[in-house]
mmCIF file of C-alpha atoms in Angstrom:
data_model
loop_
_atom_site.group_PDB
_atom_site.id
_atom_site.type_symbol
_atom_site.label_atom_id
_atom_site.label_comp_id
_atom_site.label_asym_id
_atom_site.label_seq_id
_atom_site.Cartn_x
_atom_site.Cartn_y
_atom_site.Cartn_z
ATOM 1 C CA UNK A 29 44.800 89.160 124.365
ATOM 2 C CA UNK A 30 42.441 88.528 127.115
ATOM 3 C CA UNK A 31 43.757 86.094 129.920
ATOM 4 C CA UNK A 32 42.197 82.591 129.863
ATOM 5 C CA UNK A 33 38.886 82.436 132.209
ATOM 6 C CA UNK A 34 39.045 79.823 135.676
ATOM 7 C CA UNK A 35 36.227 77.682 135.926
ATOM 8 C CA UNK A 36 35.076 75.491 138.743
ATOM 9 C CA UNK A 37 32.893 72.442 138.561
ATOM 10 C CA UNK A 38 31.523 70.684 141.742
ATOM 11 C CA UNK A 39 34.737 69.059 142.431
ATOM 12 C CA UNK A 40 37.427 70.670 140.129
ATOM 13 C CA UNK A 41 39.111 74.014 139.357
ATOM 14 C CA UNK A 42 39.903 74.391 135.820
ATOM 15 C CA UNK A 43 42.579 77.380 135.565
ATOM 16 C CA UNK A 44 44.827 78.505 132.785
ATOM 17 C CA UNK A 45 48.217 76.455 132.366
ATOM 18 C CA UNK A 46 51.204 78.390 133.509
ATOM 19 C CA UNK A 47 55.133 77.313 133.773
ATOM 20 C CA UNK A 48 53.909 77.045 137.529
ATOM 21 C CA UNK A 49 52.745 74.200 136.267
ATOM 22 C CA UNK A 50 55.537 72.784 134.259
ATOM 23 C CA UNK A 51 57.239 70.380 136.444
ATOM 24 C CA UNK A 52 53.646 68.578 137.295
ATOM 25 C CA UNK A 53 53.048 68.316 133.433
ATOM 26 C CA UNK A 54 56.668 66.924 132.983
ATOM 27 C CA UNK A 55 56.374 64.389 135.581
ATOM 28 C CA UNK A 56 52.635 63.198 134.136
ATOM 29 C CA UNK A 57 54.266 62.965 130.721
ATOM 30 C CA UNK A 58 57.325 60.770 131.741
ATOM 31 C CA UNK A 59 54.695 58.147 132.614
ATOM 32 C CA UNK A 60 54.851 56.003 129.915
ATOM 33 C CA UNK A 61 50.882 54.752 130.336
ATOM 34 C CA UNK A 62 50.003 58.279 129.908
ATOM 35 C CA UNK A 63 51.513 59.028 126.730
ATOM 36 C CA UNK A 64 51.171 55.426 125.663
ATOM 37 C CA UNK A 65 48.281 56.845 122.733
ATOM 38 C CA UNK A 66 50.094 60.435 122.231
ATOM 39 C CA UNK A 67 53.030 61.239 119.295
ATOM 40 C CA UNK A 68 55.457 63.436 120.938
ATOM 41 C CA UNK A 69 58.898 63.931 121.876
ATOM 42 C CA UNK A 70 58.452 62.003 125.394
ATOM 43 C CA UNK A 71 61.612 59.882 124.768
ATOM 44 C CA UNK A 72 64.145 62.760 124.103
ATOM 45 C CA UNK A 73 64.253 64.786 127.679
ATOM 46 C CA UNK A 74 65.807 68.144 125.994
ATOM 47 C CA UNK A 75 62.940 68.003 123.218
ATOM 48 C CA UNK A 76 59.997 67.061 125.238
ATOM 49 C CA UNK A 77 61.006 69.932 128.066
ATOM 50 C CA UNK A 78 61.365 72.520 124.780
ATOM 51 C CA UNK A 79 58.211 71.298 123.367
ATOM 52 C CA UNK A 80 56.474 71.680 126.560
ATOM 53 C CA UNK A 81 57.520 74.941 127.615
ATOM 54 C CA UNK A 82 56.827 76.420 124.092
ATOM 55 C CA UNK A 83 53.069 74.953 124.351
ATOM 56 C CA UNK A 84 53.010 76.724 127.957
ATOM 57 C CA UNK A 85 54.134 79.849 126.833
ATOM 58 C CA UNK A 86 52.617 79.888 123.125
ATOM 59 C CA UNK A 87 49.199 82.302 122.584
ATOM 60 C CA UNK A 88 46.564 80.409 120.902
ATOM 61 C CA UNK A 89 44.293 83.264 120.277
ATOM 62 C CA UNK A 90 41.710 84.928 122.784
ATOM 63 C CA UNK A 91 39.805 82.175 124.205
ATOM 64 C CA UNK A 92 42.232 79.391 123.642
ATOM 65 C CA UNK A 93 44.474 77.428 124.980
ATOM 66 C CA UNK A 94 45.347 74.981 128.100
ATOM 67 C CA UNK A 95 43.796 74.459 131.551
ATOM 68 C CA UNK A 96 44.932 72.567 134.246
ATOM 69 C CA UNK A 97 42.706 70.664 136.481
ATOM 70 C CA UNK A 98 43.121 70.777 140.328
ATOM 71 C CA UNK A 99 40.441 69.436 142.991
ATOM 72 C CA UNK A 100 38.902 72.262 144.443
ATOM 73 C CA UNK A 101 39.431 70.781 147.943
ATOM 74 C CA UNK A 102 43.502 70.282 147.389
ATOM 75 C CA UNK A 103 43.989 72.948 145.073
ATOM 76 C CA UNK A 104 47.725 71.870 144.918
ATOM 77 C CA UNK A 105 47.229 68.158 143.720
ATOM 78 C CA UNK A 106 47.532 68.386 140.277
ATOM 79 C CA UNK A 107 45.265 66.267 137.875
ATOM 80 C CA UNK A 108 46.114 67.118 134.400
ATOM 81 C CA UNK A 109 45.192 69.425 131.835
ATOM 82 C CA UNK A 110 42.515 70.027 128.934
ATOM 83 C CA UNK A 111 42.990 71.888 126.158
ATOM 84 C CA UNK A 112 41.512 73.926 123.314
ATOM 85 C CA UNK A 113 43.393 75.275 120.570
ATOM 86 C CA UNK A 114 43.653 75.947 116.648
ATOM 87 C CA UNK A 115 43.351 72.012 115.041
ATOM 88 C CA UNK A 116 47.481 71.292 115.037
ATOM 89 C CA UNK A 117 48.239 74.513 116.627
ATOM 90 C CA UNK A 118 47.449 76.259 113.565
ATOM 91 C CA UNK A 119 43.362 75.938 112.676
ATOM 92 C CA UNK A 120 41.591 77.096 111.545
ATOM 93 C CA UNK A 121 39.420 74.646 113.071
ATOM 94 C CA UNK A 122 39.384 74.181 116.486
ATOM 95 C CA UNK A 123 40.145 70.656 119.028
ATOM 96 C CA UNK A 124 39.790 69.694 122.336
ATOM 97 C CA UNK A 125 42.004 67.405 123.872
ATOM 98 C CA UNK A 126 42.898 66.144 127.890
ATOM 99 C CA UNK A 127 45.500 64.230 129.595
ATOM 100 C CA UNK A 128 45.744 63.346 133.063
ATOM 101 C CA UNK A 129 47.774 61.771 135.776
ATOM 102 C CA UNK A 130 47.047 57.792 135.780
ATOM 103 C CA UNK A 131 45.826 58.365 139.763
ATOM 104 C CA UNK A 132 43.102 60.647 138.001
ATOM 105 C CA UNK A 133 41.594 57.861 135.802
ATOM 106 C CA UNK A 134 38.327 56.502 136.082
ATOM 107 C CA UNK A 135 36.840 58.535 138.264
ATOM 108 C CA UNK A 136 34.950 61.367 135.392
ATOM 109 C CA UNK A 137 37.420 64.307 135.836
ATOM 110 C CA UNK A 138 38.367 64.605 132.212
ATOM 111 C CA UNK A 139 34.720 64.600 131.325
ATOM 112 C CA UNK A 140 33.684 67.105 134.169
ATOM 113 C CA UNK A 141 36.580 69.427 132.962
ATOM 114 C CA UNK A 142 35.632 69.172 129.516
ATOM 115 C CA UNK A 143 31.936 70.408 130.097
ATOM 116 C CA UNK A 144 32.780 74.098 131.090
ATOM 117 C CA UNK A 145 35.827 74.136 128.036
ATOM 118 C CA UNK A 146 32.980 73.012 125.819
ATOM 119 C CA UNK A 147 30.273 75.793 127.068
ATOM 120 C CA UNK A 148 32.946 78.659 126.518
ATOM 121 C CA UNK A 149 33.804 77.264 123.143
ATOM 122 C CA UNK A 150 30.138 78.027 121.656
ATOM 123 C CA UNK A 151 28.773 80.032 123.948
ATOM 124 C CA UNK A 152 31.902 82.299 124.882
ATOM 125 C CA UNK A 153 33.882 81.805 121.518
ATOM 126 C CA UNK A 154 31.140 81.524 119.227
ATOM 127 C CA UNK A 155 32.871 78.336 117.474
ATOM 128 C CA UNK A 156 30.736 76.475 115.279
ATOM 129 C CA UNK A 157 32.270 73.063 115.750
ATOM 130 C CA UNK A 158 35.061 71.564 117.919
ATOM 131 C CA UNK A 159 37.034 68.237 117.250
ATOM 132 C CA UNK A 160 39.257 65.486 118.918
ATOM 133 C CA UNK A 161 41.381 63.404 117.200
ATOM 134 C CA UNK A 162 41.759 60.324 119.420
ATOM 135 C CA UNK A 163 44.277 57.321 118.985
ATOM 136 C CA UNK A 164 41.868 54.624 117.655
ATOM 137 C CA UNK A 165 42.979 52.191 120.473
ATOM 138 C CA UNK A 166 42.511 55.037 123.111
ATOM 139 C CA UNK A 167 39.105 53.789 124.202
ATOM 140 C CA UNK A 168 38.831 55.709 127.778
ATOM 141 C CA UNK A 169 39.117 58.982 125.789
ATOM 142 C CA UNK A 170 36.951 58.037 123.060
ATOM 143 C CA UNK A 171 34.289 57.233 126.000
ATOM 144 C CA UNK A 172 34.756 61.065 127.277
ATOM 145 C CA UNK A 173 34.362 62.432 123.643
ATOM 146 C CA UNK A 174 31.475 60.484 123.585
ATOM 147 C CA UNK A 175 30.042 61.587 127.252
ATOM 148 C CA UNK A 176 30.478 65.166 126.498
ATOM 149 C CA UNK A 177 28.692 64.738 123.349
ATOM 150 C CA UNK A 178 30.821 64.474 120.552
ATOM 151 C CA UNK A 179 30.086 62.111 117.783
ATOM 152 C CA UNK A 180 32.677 59.869 115.884
ATOM 153 C CA UNK A 181 32.797 61.047 112.334
ATOM 154 C CA UNK A 182 35.646 59.547 110.220
ATOM 155 C CA UNK A 183 39.098 57.717 110.555
ATOM 156 C CA UNK A 184 42.552 59.108 109.905
ATOM 157 C CA UNK A 185 45.947 58.396 109.605
ATOM 158 C CA UNK A 186 49.125 60.751 110.750
ATOM 159 C CA UNK A 187 52.555 59.596 110.943
ATOM 160 C CA UNK A 188 51.441 55.799 110.608
ATOM 161 C CA UNK A 189 49.087 55.941 113.616
ATOM 162 C CA UNK A 190 45.423 55.281 113.530
ATOM 163 C CA UNK A 191 43.133 58.039 114.383
ATOM 164 C CA UNK A 192 39.228 58.612 114.823
ATOM 165 C CA UNK A 193 37.868 61.995 114.777
ATOM 166 C CA UNK A 194 35.146 63.051 116.875
ATOM 167 C CA UNK A 195 33.328 66.424 116.297
ATOM 168 C CA UNK A 196 30.560 68.218 118.290
ATOM 169 C CA UNK A 197 28.640 71.642 116.821
ATOM 170 C CA UNK A 198 26.982 74.174 118.887
ATOM 171 C CA UNK A 199 23.618 72.477 117.807
ATOM 172 C CA UNK A 200 24.928 69.195 119.900
ATOM 173 C CA UNK A 201 25.085 71.190 122.982
ATOM 174 C CA UNK A 202 21.497 72.287 123.037
ATOM 175 C CA UNK A 203 20.858 68.560 122.569
ATOM 176 C CA UNK A 204 23.690 66.698 124.872
#
C-alpha cells in the first residue's frame, strides 16, 4: 500500500492524517456546532474515541483515506480534515467529505483543500465519479460541494435524517 500524497495549495498544507492528529480531531468533534449535521458517536466519549482511532488507522485502499488540513504559515494549526474514501467505508463508489474547526469556517479553506483531492481522485486514481452526501440543512457544506464542481443529483434518507447527494464525474473536472 502506497502512502497518501501530501498537497500544498496557496494557503494550506494537506497531509495524510495520522495518530498525531487524534487529539485535535477529537477536540474539533466535541464542538456540537461542528458535528451538528453529522451522524456519529459524538455524545459517547468511549465510542467516539474508538471510532476516531479506527478511522485514522484504517487503510481504505491505494490513494484513499483522510488528510489533515493546516495553514502553510502555521503548520501546527490544525484546521480540520478532508476525506476521499469508499462510500460508507466499503464502496464501490468513492465519497469526498470535509470537516473543519469552527474557527476555520467561512474562509474558503474547505474548498481550497478539496481542489487537490478532487484532482487526485480523477487524475491519479482514475475515478469515474465521486459523491458527497450532505445533511440537507448543512448549507455551508452544500456550497463547498457546488464550488468544487459537484452537482445535486438526489435526496436520500439515512437513520431518519434527510441528505442531499452531490456528484461529480471526471468530465465535470474539465469544465469546472
